[in-house]
Coordinates of C-alpha atoms in Angstrom, one line a residue:
Chain A
M1391 CA 82.5 -22.4 41.5
L1392 CA 82.0 -23.4 45.7
R1393 CA 78.2 -24.2 45.0
E1394 CA 78.3 -26.4 42.5
A1395 CA 80.9 -28.7 44.2
Q1396 CA 79.8 -31.2 46.2
P1397 CA 81.2 -33.9 48.3
L1398 CA 80.5 -37.7 47.7
T1399 CA 80.0 -38.0 52.2
T1400 CA 78.8 -35.7 54.6
G1401 CA 79.6 -38.3 58.0
P1402 CA 83.3 -37.8 58.5
P1403 CA 85.7 -39.8 55.9
G1404 CA 88.0 -41.8 58.1
G1405 CA 88.5 -45.1 57.0
R1406 CA 89.2 -47.8 53.9
G1407 CA 85.3 -47.8 52.8
S1408 CA 85.4 -43.9 52.0
R1409 CA 88.8 -44.4 50.2
L1410 CA 86.9 -46.2 47.8
R1411 CA 83.8 -44.1 48.0
Q1412 CA 86.0 -41.2 47.3
V1413 CA 88.5 -42.5 45.0
I1414 CA 88.1 -46.0 43.3
G1415 CA 84.7 -45.4 42.9
P1416 CA 85.0 -42.2 40.7
C1417 CA 88.1 -43.3 38.5
L1418 CA 86.7 -47.0 38.0
L1419 CA 82.7 -44.9 36.3
S1420 CA 84.9 -43.0 34.5
G1421 CA 87.3 -45.6 33.2
A1422 CA 84.6 -47.2 32.5
V1423 CA 82.6 -44.3 30.3
L1424 CA 86.5 -43.7 29.0
A1425 CA 85.6 -48.1 27.6
A1426 CA 82.6 -47.6 26.4
V1427 CA 83.2 -44.7 24.3
S1428 CA 86.6 -46.1 22.9
A1429 CA 84.6 -49.2 22.1
V1430 CA 81.9 -47.2 19.8
A1431 CA 84.4 -45.2 18.3
L1432 CA 86.8 -48.2 16.7
A1433 CA 82.9 -49.6 15.9
S1434 CA 82.2 -46.5 13.8
G1435 CA 83.0 -44.9 10.9
R1436 CA 82.3 -45.3 6.8
Y1437 CA 83.4 -49.2 7.4
S1438 CA 81.3 -50.5 10.2
V1439 CA 82.1 -53.1 12.6
P1440 CA 79.9 -54.8 14.9
L1441 CA 80.8 -53.9 19.0
D1442 CA 81.0 -57.7 19.7
H1443 CA 84.4 -57.9 17.2
V1444 CA 85.3 -55.0 18.3
V1445 CA 85.6 -56.6 21.7
Q1446 CA 86.8 -59.9 19.7
I1447 CA 89.7 -58.6 17.9
L1448 CA 91.4 -56.1 20.4
A1449 CA 90.7 -60.0 23.0
S1450 CA 92.8 -61.5 20.8
R1451 CA 95.3 -59.9 20.8
I1452 CA 96.1 -60.7 24.0
V1453 CA 95.1 -63.9 24.3
P1454 CA 93.8 -65.7 21.1
F1455 CA 90.6 -67.3 20.7
G1456 CA 87.8 -67.8 18.3
P1457 CA 86.7 -68.0 14.8
G1458 CA 88.8 -65.4 12.9
L1459 CA 87.5 -62.4 11.4
P1460 CA 87.9 -59.9 8.3
A1461 CA 91.3 -59.6 7.5
A1462 CA 89.4 -55.7 6.9
E1463 CA 88.1 -55.2 10.7
E1464 CA 90.9 -56.7 12.1
N1465 CA 93.0 -54.2 10.2
V1466 CA 90.9 -51.2 10.1
V1467 CA 90.6 -51.4 13.7
L1468 CA 94.0 -52.0 15.2
L1469 CA 95.2 -49.7 12.1
V1470 CA 93.2 -47.5 11.4
R1471 CA 91.0 -46.9 14.1
L1472 CA 93.3 -47.9 17.8
P1473 CA 96.0 -45.3 16.9
R1474 CA 93.7 -42.6 16.4
V1475 CA 91.7 -43.6 19.2
L1476 CA 94.4 -44.1 21.7
L1477 CA 96.0 -40.3 20.4
A1478 CA 92.6 -38.4 21.6
L1479 CA 92.3 -40.4 24.9
L1480 CA 96.3 -39.3 25.5
V1481 CA 95.1 -35.5 24.1
G1482 CA 91.9 -35.3 25.7
G1483 CA 94.0 -36.4 28.9
A1484 CA 96.3 -34.6 28.6
L1485 CA 94.8 -30.9 28.4
A1486 CA 91.9 -32.0 31.1
I1487 CA 94.5 -32.6 33.7
G1488 CA 97.1 -29.8 32.5
G1489 CA 94.1 -27.8 32.6
A1490 CA 92.7 -29.1 36.4
A1491 CA 96.3 -29.1 37.4
L1492 CA 96.4 -25.4 36.2
Q1493 CA 93.7 -24.7 38.3
A1494 CA 94.9 -25.4 41.3
V1495 CA 98.3 -23.9 41.3
F1496 CA 97.2 -20.5 39.7
R1497 CA 93.8 -20.6 42.7
N1498 CA 90.8 -20.2 39.8
P1499 CA 88.6 -22.2 38.7
L1500 CA 88.1 -20.3 35.2
V1501 CA 92.2 -20.8 34.0
S1502 CA 93.3 -23.3 31.1
P1503 CA 96.7 -23.9 28.8
E1504 CA 94.4 -21.6 26.5
V1505 CA 93.4 -19.0 28.2
I1506 CA 97.0 -18.7 29.8
G1507 CA 99.1 -18.9 26.2
V1508 CA 100.4 -22.4 27.1
S1509 CA 98.5 -23.6 23.3
S1510 CA 100.0 -20.5 21.9
G1511 CA 103.8 -21.1 23.0
A1512 CA 103.7 -24.9 21.8
S1513 CA 102.2 -24.3 19.0
F1514 CA 104.9 -22.0 17.7
G1515 CA 107.7 -24.2 19.3
G1516 CA 105.6 -26.6 16.2
A1517 CA 105.9 -24.5 13.7
L1518 CA 108.9 -23.4 14.1
A1519 CA 109.8 -26.9 15.0
L1520 CA 108.0 -27.8 10.7
L1521 CA 109.1 -25.2 9.1
L1522 CA 113.3 -25.7 10.0
G1523 CA 112.2 -29.5 8.6
L1524 CA 114.1 -30.5 12.2
G1525 CA 111.8 -33.9 12.8
P1526 CA 109.4 -35.6 15.8
V1527 CA 111.7 -34.7 18.2
A1528 CA 112.4 -31.0 17.4
L1529 CA 108.6 -30.3 17.1
V1530 CA 107.9 -32.2 20.9
G1531 CA 111.3 -29.9 22.4
G1532 CA 110.2 -27.0 20.4
S1533 CA 106.1 -27.1 21.7
F1534 CA 107.4 -28.1 25.4
G1535 CA 110.2 -25.6 24.9
F1536 CA 108.2 -22.6 23.6
G1537 CA 105.6 -24.1 25.8
L1538 CA 107.2 -24.1 29.1
L1539 CA 108.6 -20.1 28.2
A1540 CA 105.2 -19.2 27.6
L1541 CA 103.9 -20.5 31.1
G1542 CA 107.5 -18.5 32.4
I1543 CA 106.0 -15.1 31.3
V1544 CA 102.3 -15.8 32.6
F1545 CA 103.9 -16.5 36.0
L1546 CA 105.9 -13.1 36.4
I1547 CA 103.9 -11.4 35.1
T1548 CA 101.4 -12.3 37.8
S1549 CA 103.9 -13.2 40.9
G1550 CA 103.7 -10.6 42.8
R1551 CA 101.4 -8.1 45.2
G1552 CA 97.8 -8.5 43.5
G1553 CA 98.8 -10.1 40.9
A1554 CA 97.1 -13.3 41.8
H1555 CA 93.6 -11.9 40.1
I1556 CA 91.6 -13.1 37.7
L1557 CA 92.1 -10.2 35.2
M1558 CA 96.3 -10.4 36.1
V1559 CA 96.1 -13.8 35.5
V1560 CA 93.6 -13.4 31.8
L1561 CA 95.7 -10.4 30.8
G1562 CA 99.2 -12.4 31.5
G1563 CA 97.2 -14.9 29.6
I1564 CA 96.0 -12.8 26.5
V1565 CA 99.8 -10.8 26.2
T1566 CA 101.6 -13.8 25.7
A1567 CA 99.2 -16.0 23.6
S1568 CA 98.6 -12.7 21.2
F1569 CA 102.5 -12.5 21.3
F1570 CA 103.4 -15.9 20.2
S1571 CA 100.3 -15.5 18.0
A1572 CA 102.5 -12.9 16.1
L1573 CA 105.3 -15.2 16.4
V1574 CA 103.0 -17.7 14.1
A1575 CA 102.1 -15.5 12.0
L1576 CA 105.5 -14.9 11.0
V1577 CA 106.3 -18.2 10.9
T1578 CA 103.8 -19.2 8.5
Y1579 CA 104.3 -16.4 5.7
L1580 CA 108.6 -17.2 6.7
A1581 CA 106.8 -20.6 5.2
D1582 CA 107.2 -22.6 1.5
P1583 CA 103.0 -22.4 0.5
F1584 CA 104.5 -25.1 -1.7
T1585 CA 105.7 -27.6 1.0
T1586 CA 105.7 -26.8 4.4
L1587 CA 103.0 -24.4 4.7
P1588 CA 100.1 -26.4 3.8
A1589 CA 101.4 -28.5 6.7
I1590 CA 102.2 -26.1 9.2
V1591 CA 98.5 -24.7 8.4
F1592 CA 97.0 -28.6 8.9
W1593 CA 98.5 -28.9 12.3
L1594 CA 97.6 -26.1 13.9
L1595 CA 94.0 -27.0 12.6
G1596 CA 93.9 -29.2 15.1
S1597 CA 93.4 -32.4 14.7
V1598 CA 93.8 -36.5 15.4
S1599 CA 93.5 -37.6 11.5
T1600 CA 97.0 -38.6 11.1
A1601 CA 97.7 -40.9 14.0
T1602 CA 100.0 -44.1 13.4
W1603 CA 101.3 -45.9 16.1
A1604 CA 104.9 -44.1 15.4
K1605 CA 102.8 -40.4 17.1
V1606 CA 101.1 -43.0 19.3
L1607 CA 104.8 -43.1 21.3
V1608 CA 105.5 -38.7 19.7
A1609 CA 102.2 -37.8 22.4
L1610 CA 103.3 -40.5 24.7
I1611 CA 106.0 -40.3 26.3
P1612 CA 106.5 -36.6 27.1
I1613 CA 102.8 -37.1 28.4
A1614 CA 103.1 -40.1 30.7
A1615 CA 106.0 -38.5 32.2
G1616 CA 103.7 -34.7 33.2
G1617 CA 100.9 -37.4 34.0
I1618 CA 103.2 -39.7 36.4
V1619 CA 104.4 -36.0 37.9
L1620 CA 101.2 -34.6 38.7
L1621 CA 99.6 -37.5 40.1
A1622 CA 102.3 -38.5 42.3
L1623 CA 101.5 -35.1 44.0
R1624 CA 98.1 -35.2 44.1
W1625 CA 98.0 -34.7 47.7
R1626 CA 100.5 -31.6 47.0
I1627 CA 98.4 -30.1 44.8
N1628 CA 95.9 -29.9 47.3
V1629 CA 98.1 -28.0 49.4
L1630 CA 99.6 -26.1 47.3
S1631 CA 95.9 -24.5 45.6
L1632 CA 95.1 -23.0 49.4
G1633 CA 97.6 -20.3 48.9
D1634 CA 101.5 -19.2 48.9
D1635 CA 100.9 -18.3 52.3
D1636 CA 99.2 -21.5 53.9
A1637 CA 101.1 -23.7 52.0
T1638 CA 104.5 -21.5 53.0
A1639 CA 102.6 -21.9 56.8
L1640 CA 102.3 -26.1 56.5
G1641 CA 106.1 -26.5 56.1
L1642 CA 106.4 -26.2 52.1
R1643 CA 108.4 -24.7 49.5
P1644 CA 105.8 -23.1 47.3
R1645 CA 107.7 -21.8 44.5
P1646 CA 109.2 -25.5 43.6
L1647 CA 106.6 -27.7 44.0
R1648 CA 104.0 -25.0 41.9
W1649 CA 107.5 -24.8 39.3
A1650 CA 107.4 -29.2 39.6
V1651 CA 103.9 -29.1 38.4
L1652 CA 104.0 -26.5 35.2
T1653 CA 107.0 -28.1 34.3
A1654 CA 104.9 -31.2 34.1
V1655 CA 101.9 -29.9 32.6
A1656 CA 104.0 -27.9 29.7
L1657 CA 105.2 -30.9 29.4
M1658 CA 102.0 -32.5 28.8
V1659 CA 100.8 -30.0 26.5
A1660 CA 103.4 -29.8 24.6
G1661 CA 103.3 -33.9 23.7
A1662 CA 99.2 -33.0 23.0
V1663 CA 99.9 -30.0 21.2
A1664 CA 103.3 -31.8 18.9
V1665 CA 100.5 -34.8 18.1
S1666 CA 97.6 -32.9 17.1
G1667 CA 98.0 -28.9 16.9
V1668 CA 96.2 -26.6 19.5
I1669 CA 92.9 -28.5 20.6
S1670 CA 91.1 -25.2 22.5
W1671 CA 88.8 -25.2 25.5
V1672 CA 89.2 -29.2 26.6
G1673 CA 91.1 -27.7 29.7
L1674 CA 89.4 -25.7 30.3
V1675 CA 85.3 -27.4 30.6
I1676 CA 86.5 -31.3 31.1
P1677 CA 88.1 -29.7 34.8
H1678 CA 85.1 -28.0 35.8
L1679 CA 82.8 -30.5 35.2
A1680 CA 85.2 -33.0 36.7
R1681 CA 84.6 -30.8 39.8
M1682 CA 81.2 -30.1 40.1
W1683 CA 80.6 -34.0 40.4
V1684 CA 83.9 -35.0 42.3
G1685 CA 84.7 -32.2 44.5
P1686 CA 88.2 -30.3 44.8
D1687 CA 90.6 -33.2 46.2
H1688 CA 92.6 -33.6 43.5
R1689 CA 93.9 -37.4 44.8
V1690 CA 90.5 -37.8 42.8
L1691 CA 90.2 -34.8 40.4
L1692 CA 93.4 -35.5 38.8
P1693 CA 92.4 -38.7 37.5
V1694 CA 89.1 -38.5 37.3
S1695 CA 90.1 -34.9 34.5
F1696 CA 91.9 -37.8 32.9
L1697 CA 89.8 -40.6 32.0
L1698 CA 87.1 -37.9 31.1
G1699 CA 89.3 -36.0 29.0
G1700 CA 89.8 -38.7 27.3
A1701 CA 87.0 -39.9 26.9
Y1702 CA 85.8 -36.6 25.8
L1703 CA 88.1 -35.8 23.2
I1704 CA 87.7 -40.0 21.6
A1705 CA 84.0 -39.1 21.5
I1706 CA 84.4 -35.5 19.3
D1707 CA 87.0 -36.8 17.4
T1708 CA 84.3 -39.8 16.4
I1709 CA 81.2 -37.3 15.9
A1710 CA 83.8 -34.9 13.7
R1711 CA 84.8 -38.1 11.2
T1712 CA 80.9 -39.6 11.1
A1713 CA 78.9 -36.7 10.9
T1714 CA 79.2 -35.4 7.1
A1715 CA 80.8 -37.1 4.3
G1716 CA 84.1 -34.8 4.9
E1717 CA 85.7 -34.3 8.6
I1718 CA 85.1 -31.4 9.9
P1719 CA 88.2 -30.4 12.0
L1720 CA 88.4 -31.2 15.5
G1721 CA 89.5 -27.8 17.0
V1722 CA 86.9 -26.7 15.5
L1723 CA 84.5 -28.6 17.2
T1724 CA 85.7 -28.4 21.0
A1725 CA 85.9 -24.6 19.9
L1726 CA 81.5 -25.0 19.1
I1727 CA 81.3 -26.8 21.7
G1728 CA 83.1 -25.7 24.6
A1729 CA 82.3 -21.4 24.0
P1730 CA 79.0 -22.1 24.8
V1731 CA 79.8 -23.4 27.5
F1732 CA 82.3 -21.2 29.2
F1733 CA 79.8 -18.6 28.6
V1734 CA 77.4 -20.8 30.5
L1735 CA 80.4 -21.1 32.8
L1736 CA 80.8 -17.4 33.5
R1737 CA 77.1 -16.3 33.4
R1738 CA 76.8 -18.8 36.2
N1739 CA 79.6 -17.4 38.1
R1740 CA 79.7 -13.9 37.3
E1741 CA 79.8 -12.4 41.1
R1742 CA 82.0 -14.5 42.4
I1743 CA 84.6 -14.1 38.7
W1744 CA 86.1 -10.9 39.1
D1745 CA 86.5 -10.6 43.3
G1746 CA 90.4 -12.5 42.9
A1747 CA 89.4 -15.5 45.0
Chain B
M650 CA 108.6 -22.1 73.4
L651 CA 109.9 -19.1 71.4
E652 CA 112.5 -17.0 72.1
L653 CA 113.7 -13.8 69.3
R654 CA 117.0 -11.7 70.3
G655 CA 117.9 -8.6 69.6
A656 CA 115.6 -9.6 66.4
G657 CA 114.8 -6.9 63.6
F658 CA 112.6 -6.9 60.6
G659 CA 112.5 -4.1 57.9
Y660 CA 110.9 -3.6 54.5
S661 CA 113.9 -1.7 53.1
P662 CA 117.3 -0.5 55.4
Q663 CA 116.0 2.4 56.4
N664 CA 113.2 1.8 57.4
W665 CA 113.2 -0.9 60.2
V666 CA 109.6 -3.0 61.5
F667 CA 111.4 -3.3 64.7
K668 CA 114.3 -3.5 65.6
D669 CA 117.0 -4.7 68.6
L670 CA 113.4 -7.2 69.6
S671 CA 113.4 -9.5 72.5
F672 CA 111.1 -12.0 74.2
S673 CA 110.6 -15.0 74.7
V674 CA 107.7 -17.6 75.1
P675 CA 107.6 -19.8 78.0
P676 CA 105.7 -23.4 77.4
G677 CA 101.9 -22.3 79.0
T678 CA 102.3 -18.8 78.5
V679 CA 100.5 -16.5 76.2
T680 CA 102.6 -12.9 75.0
A681 CA 100.0 -10.4 73.2
V682 CA 101.1 -8.2 70.1
L683 CA 99.2 -5.1 70.2
G684 CA 99.3 -2.3 67.9
P685 CA 97.5 0.2 65.7
N686 CA 96.7 -0.7 62.3
G687 CA 100.3 -0.5 59.8
S688 CA 102.0 -1.1 63.4
G689 CA 103.6 -4.4 61.7
K690 CA 101.8 -7.3 63.9
T691 CA 101.3 -8.5 61.0
T692 CA 105.4 -8.5 59.9
L693 CA 106.6 -9.7 63.0
V694 CA 104.2 -12.1 63.8
R695 CA 104.9 -13.8 60.5
C696 CA 108.0 -13.6 61.4
A697 CA 108.2 -15.3 64.3
A698 CA 106.4 -17.9 63.8
G699 CA 109.5 -18.1 60.2
M700 CA 107.2 -17.3 57.5
L701 CA 109.5 -14.1 56.9
A702 CA 113.7 -14.4 58.1
V703 CA 114.5 -11.9 60.1
Q704 CA 117.7 -9.7 58.7
E705 CA 119.2 -9.6 62.2
G706 CA 119.6 -11.4 65.5
A707 CA 117.8 -15.2 66.1
V708 CA 114.7 -16.4 66.6
R709 CA 114.9 -19.8 68.3
R710 CA 111.4 -21.8 68.1
S711 CA 112.0 -25.0 70.4
E712 CA 110.3 -26.9 67.6
T713 CA 108.1 -25.4 64.5
A714 CA 105.4 -23.2 64.6
G715 CA 102.2 -24.1 63.9
Y716 CA 100.5 -20.5 61.6
V717 CA 97.6 -19.7 62.4
P718 CA 96.6 -17.1 59.2
Q719 CA 93.6 -15.1 59.5
A720 CA 90.3 -16.8 58.1
R721 CA 89.2 -15.8 54.5
G722 CA 87.8 -18.9 52.4
S723 CA 89.6 -20.4 50.2
T724 CA 89.3 -20.8 46.4
F725 CA 88.1 -24.4 45.9
A726 CA 85.6 -25.8 48.5
Y727 CA 87.7 -29.0 50.2
P728 CA 86.0 -30.6 53.6
A729 CA 86.8 -29.2 57.0
L730 CA 88.0 -32.4 57.6
D731 CA 90.8 -32.3 54.4
M732 CA 91.8 -28.7 55.3
V733 CA 92.4 -29.9 59.1
V734 CA 94.0 -32.5 57.7
M735 CA 96.8 -30.5 55.6
G736 CA 97.9 -29.7 58.7
R737 CA 99.7 -32.6 58.0
A738 CA 101.4 -32.3 55.4
R739 CA 105.1 -31.3 57.4
H740 CA 104.9 -34.8 58.3
I741 CA 104.0 -36.8 54.5
G742 CA 105.9 -37.5 52.1
V743 CA 106.4 -35.3 48.6
F744 CA 105.0 -38.1 46.2
R745 CA 103.2 -39.5 49.8
S746 CA 99.0 -39.1 50.9
P747 CA 97.8 -38.7 54.0
G748 CA 97.2 -42.2 55.6
S749 CA 94.6 -43.7 58.2
R750 CA 97.4 -41.4 61.1
D751 CA 96.5 -37.9 59.2
R752 CA 93.1 -39.1 59.5
A753 CA 92.6 -39.5 62.9
A754 CA 94.9 -37.1 64.8
A755 CA 93.4 -34.2 62.0
L756 CA 89.8 -36.2 63.7
R757 CA 91.8 -35.6 67.1
A758 CA 92.6 -31.8 66.5
M759 CA 88.8 -31.4 65.3
D760 CA 87.4 -32.4 69.1
R761 CA 90.0 -30.9 70.3
V762 CA 88.5 -28.1 69.1
G763 CA 85.1 -28.5 69.6
I764 CA 84.2 -28.8 65.7
A765 CA 84.4 -32.6 65.2
A766 CA 80.8 -32.2 63.7
L767 CA 82.2 -30.0 61.1
A768 CA 84.2 -31.9 59.7
G769 CA 82.0 -32.9 56.6
R770 CA 81.3 -29.6 55.9
L771 CA 82.4 -28.3 52.6
F772 CA 85.2 -25.0 54.4
P773 CA 84.0 -22.0 52.7
T774 CA 80.4 -22.8 53.5
L775 CA 81.0 -22.3 57.4
S776 CA 80.8 -19.1 58.9
G777 CA 84.0 -16.6 60.1
G778 CA 84.2 -18.0 63.1
E779 CA 84.0 -21.8 62.5
Q780 CA 86.4 -21.1 59.8
Q781 CA 89.1 -19.3 62.5
L782 CA 88.6 -22.7 64.4
V783 CA 89.3 -24.8 61.6
L784 CA 92.6 -23.3 60.6
I785 CA 93.4 -23.4 64.5
A786 CA 92.2 -27.1 64.7
R787 CA 94.9 -27.6 61.4
A788 CA 97.5 -25.9 63.6
I789 CA 97.0 -28.0 66.4
A790 CA 97.2 -31.3 63.6
G791 CA 100.9 -30.4 62.9
G792 CA 101.2 -31.4 66.1
S793 CA 103.1 -28.4 67.2
R794 CA 103.1 -27.7 70.6
L795 CA 104.1 -24.2 70.0
L796 CA 100.7 -21.7 67.3
V797 CA 101.2 -18.1 66.3
L798 CA 97.5 -16.6 65.3
D799 CA 97.5 -13.8 63.6
E800 CA 94.8 -11.7 64.4
P801 CA 92.3 -15.0 65.2
S802 CA 89.8 -12.9 66.4
T803 CA 89.5 -10.1 64.0
G804 CA 86.2 -10.5 61.8
L805 CA 84.2 -12.4 64.7
D806 CA 81.4 -11.5 66.5
L807 CA 81.1 -11.4 70.1
K808 CA 80.2 -14.8 70.7
N809 CA 82.9 -16.2 68.2
Q810 CA 85.2 -14.2 70.3
V811 CA 84.2 -15.9 73.0
R812 CA 84.4 -19.0 71.8
V813 CA 88.3 -18.7 70.3
L814 CA 89.6 -16.9 73.3
Q815 CA 88.6 -19.5 75.6
L816 CA 89.5 -22.4 73.7
L817 CA 92.9 -20.5 73.0
R818 CA 92.8 -20.3 77.3
E819 CA 92.5 -24.2 77.2
L820 CA 95.5 -25.5 74.8
V821 CA 97.7 -23.0 77.2
R822 CA 96.8 -24.3 79.8
T823 CA 97.4 -27.8 78.4
G824 CA 100.8 -26.3 78.5
M825 CA 101.6 -24.8 74.5
S826 CA 102.7 -21.7 74.0
L827 CA 101.3 -19.0 72.5
L828 CA 101.7 -15.7 70.2
V829 CA 98.8 -14.0 69.5
S830 CA 98.4 -10.3 67.1
T831 CA 94.8 -9.0 68.4
H832 CA 93.3 -5.0 68.3
H833 CA 91.1 -5.7 70.9
P834 CA 93.0 -4.8 74.3
D835 CA 90.7 -6.3 75.8
H836 CA 91.5 -9.8 74.5
A837 CA 95.4 -9.4 75.4
L838 CA 93.7 -8.6 79.1
F839 CA 91.6 -11.7 79.3
L840 CA 94.6 -14.3 77.5
A841 CA 97.9 -12.8 77.9
D842 CA 101.1 -13.5 80.0
S843 CA 102.9 -10.6 78.8
V844 CA 102.6 -8.5 75.6
V845 CA 104.6 -6.3 72.8
L846 CA 103.6 -3.2 72.2
M847 CA 104.2 -2.2 68.6
G848 CA 103.5 2.0 68.8
A849 CA 105.2 4.7 66.3
A850 CA 108.3 6.0 69.0
G851 CA 108.8 1.7 69.6
V852 CA 108.5 -1.5 70.6
V853 CA 107.7 -2.4 74.3
T854 CA 107.6 -5.7 75.8
G855 CA 106.9 -6.9 79.1
P856 CA 104.3 -8.6 81.4
A857 CA 101.1 -7.5 80.5
G858 CA 99.4 -6.3 83.8
P859 CA 101.9 -2.9 83.6
L860 CA 101.9 -2.7 80.7
L861 CA 98.5 -2.8 79.7
A862 CA 97.7 0.6 81.9
D863 CA 95.6 3.8 80.9
A864 CA 98.8 5.9 80.4
Q865 CA 100.3 2.6 77.8
L866 CA 97.2 2.4 75.4
S867 CA 96.7 5.6 75.5
A868 CA 100.2 6.4 74.0
L869 CA 99.9 2.9 71.7
Y870 CA 96.6 4.3 69.9
G871 CA 96.7 8.0 69.7
V872 CA 93.2 8.4 71.6
R873 CA 92.2 8.3 75.2
V874 CA 92.2 4.6 76.8
S875 CA 91.3 3.9 80.3
T876 CA 90.9 0.5 82.3
L877 CA 88.1 -0.1 84.4
N878 CA 88.0 -2.1 87.3
Y879 CA 84.5 -3.0 88.0
D880 CA 82.4 -5.9 89.9
D881 CA 81.0 -8.9 87.9
E882 CA 78.9 -10.2 90.4
G883 CA 81.0 -10.7 93.0
T884 CA 83.9 -11.6 90.5
P885 CA 86.1 -8.2 90.1
R886 CA 87.2 -7.9 86.7
R887 CA 89.1 -5.4 84.8
T888 CA 88.6 -4.2 81.0
V889 CA 89.8 -1.8 78.9
V890 CA 87.2 1.4 77.5
T891 CA 87.6 3.8 75.0
P892 CA 85.5 7.4 76.6
F893 CA 84.1 8.3 73.2
G894 CA 83.2 11.7 72.7
A895 CA 86.0 12.5 75.8
D896 CA 87.7 14.7 73.6
E897 CA 85.5 16.4 72.0
G898 CA 84.4 18.5 74.5

């Protein structure tokens, strides 16, 4: 990983100008990418809306102006596509920023919400809530509770001597994920094949196709809450990523800090899983690419990961719904793209991955 | 100023690493901790720095100690300046980021250590000696005048060893207090005012001069160790040698 991460400047960064270059610049650039991808996503689909109309429809929500556009265009953009784009933004952003934070806490650039079992735990919690017919609050609550439980189990496995080794983290994640996968299988076995089973299966496949403004709100609350905590702790996460020993030597108490980060990540991932099921690979690939671009400083890495993760999932979702006459499940596409990327990363960093760094 | 009074620490109740240990490190002095592998040097140093809590007695520090761990790379490639700025962590609120004053303090510390030119280099790309100097700068940037260093010269080549030792002596001249663990009796001879010898038979503390002698060092390491006075172009100096092979004949 070390070879790829380049700092943005080589001179001693000091004043305000360097802060602009290091933090604000990359954020603005990835924000612009996100805006462009969103605009294209809102315009594309079975019912095509010209890009300038998209901009006009969005702007007229704030300042009414210009000639009225066809009501159909307005409805397609505002009621059908905008919630879907926002949901993809929230889910992709949450998974990416969560992955970046987990990689810092576990001091390993190859960790992600799925690899360490959080997604499996959350999917069991959500499936259980669907099985029992408990409604959206329980869906988020169940996803959160079991996501955090899975995280706690992995953390128990990896705490103590030699536990930070990548092998222990990955094995702990496999153990936890397969345990919760078995529970998910049990839930689907118990579910009524005519009513709850289809709902659970479609939810597990991973998709934002059923987006509504209500779902956007359901996802927004936990993701915003967790995201604010992570962004507020962004510099502390840098110190934490040096390891417990160094963090203690520098006057921090690493344990409560780590739990704050892990809880925030579990909250965000649970919010994402609750509305869209399990979407893999975003939390692994996006932070990794972002780190190659802006370096490991979490003051930049966290916001950039969120923006790029959102843009990535919006782009993938737009492909998923426009590439074929039907709709390819989102989780399938992210895995089809993410797995080869992960393969390349593994190949390129073979010698570093198993040395426990 | 650092002071241990009747301090004791053990990983299990029957097995004390050290017990009833008392010594102090007044301002402007160096205390060196010597002992073979596994004798508990790192444990003692961590207790002194406050990373571990002693189970008996007390450790008093006039201020928070700046702890310098052994350099062993880092997972993420932060620039050296960012590493040094992290030394300011205890002065920066939980939800805050370092400001221009913290960066200025970090740059001053790097300047003092003589590595200002490394500010923009990535930490993992630095040599072992440079990494050690960055970690020392990080502890200084925290503002502490009490430094606790765990084997700062281990793993360094001769030139870097000399660089680190001279830096430490320079810091002491400005009134800082240092507790340093080391594998090299020579380094203790060069730096230390007093020593802590952690041997199998127990811990001995006292002034460096009388304790860094043949009998004490030989007993400490379990091999023959001799101190040697020699003439360095007119300057009398003292060094420590192990006569390799002397026991064979």
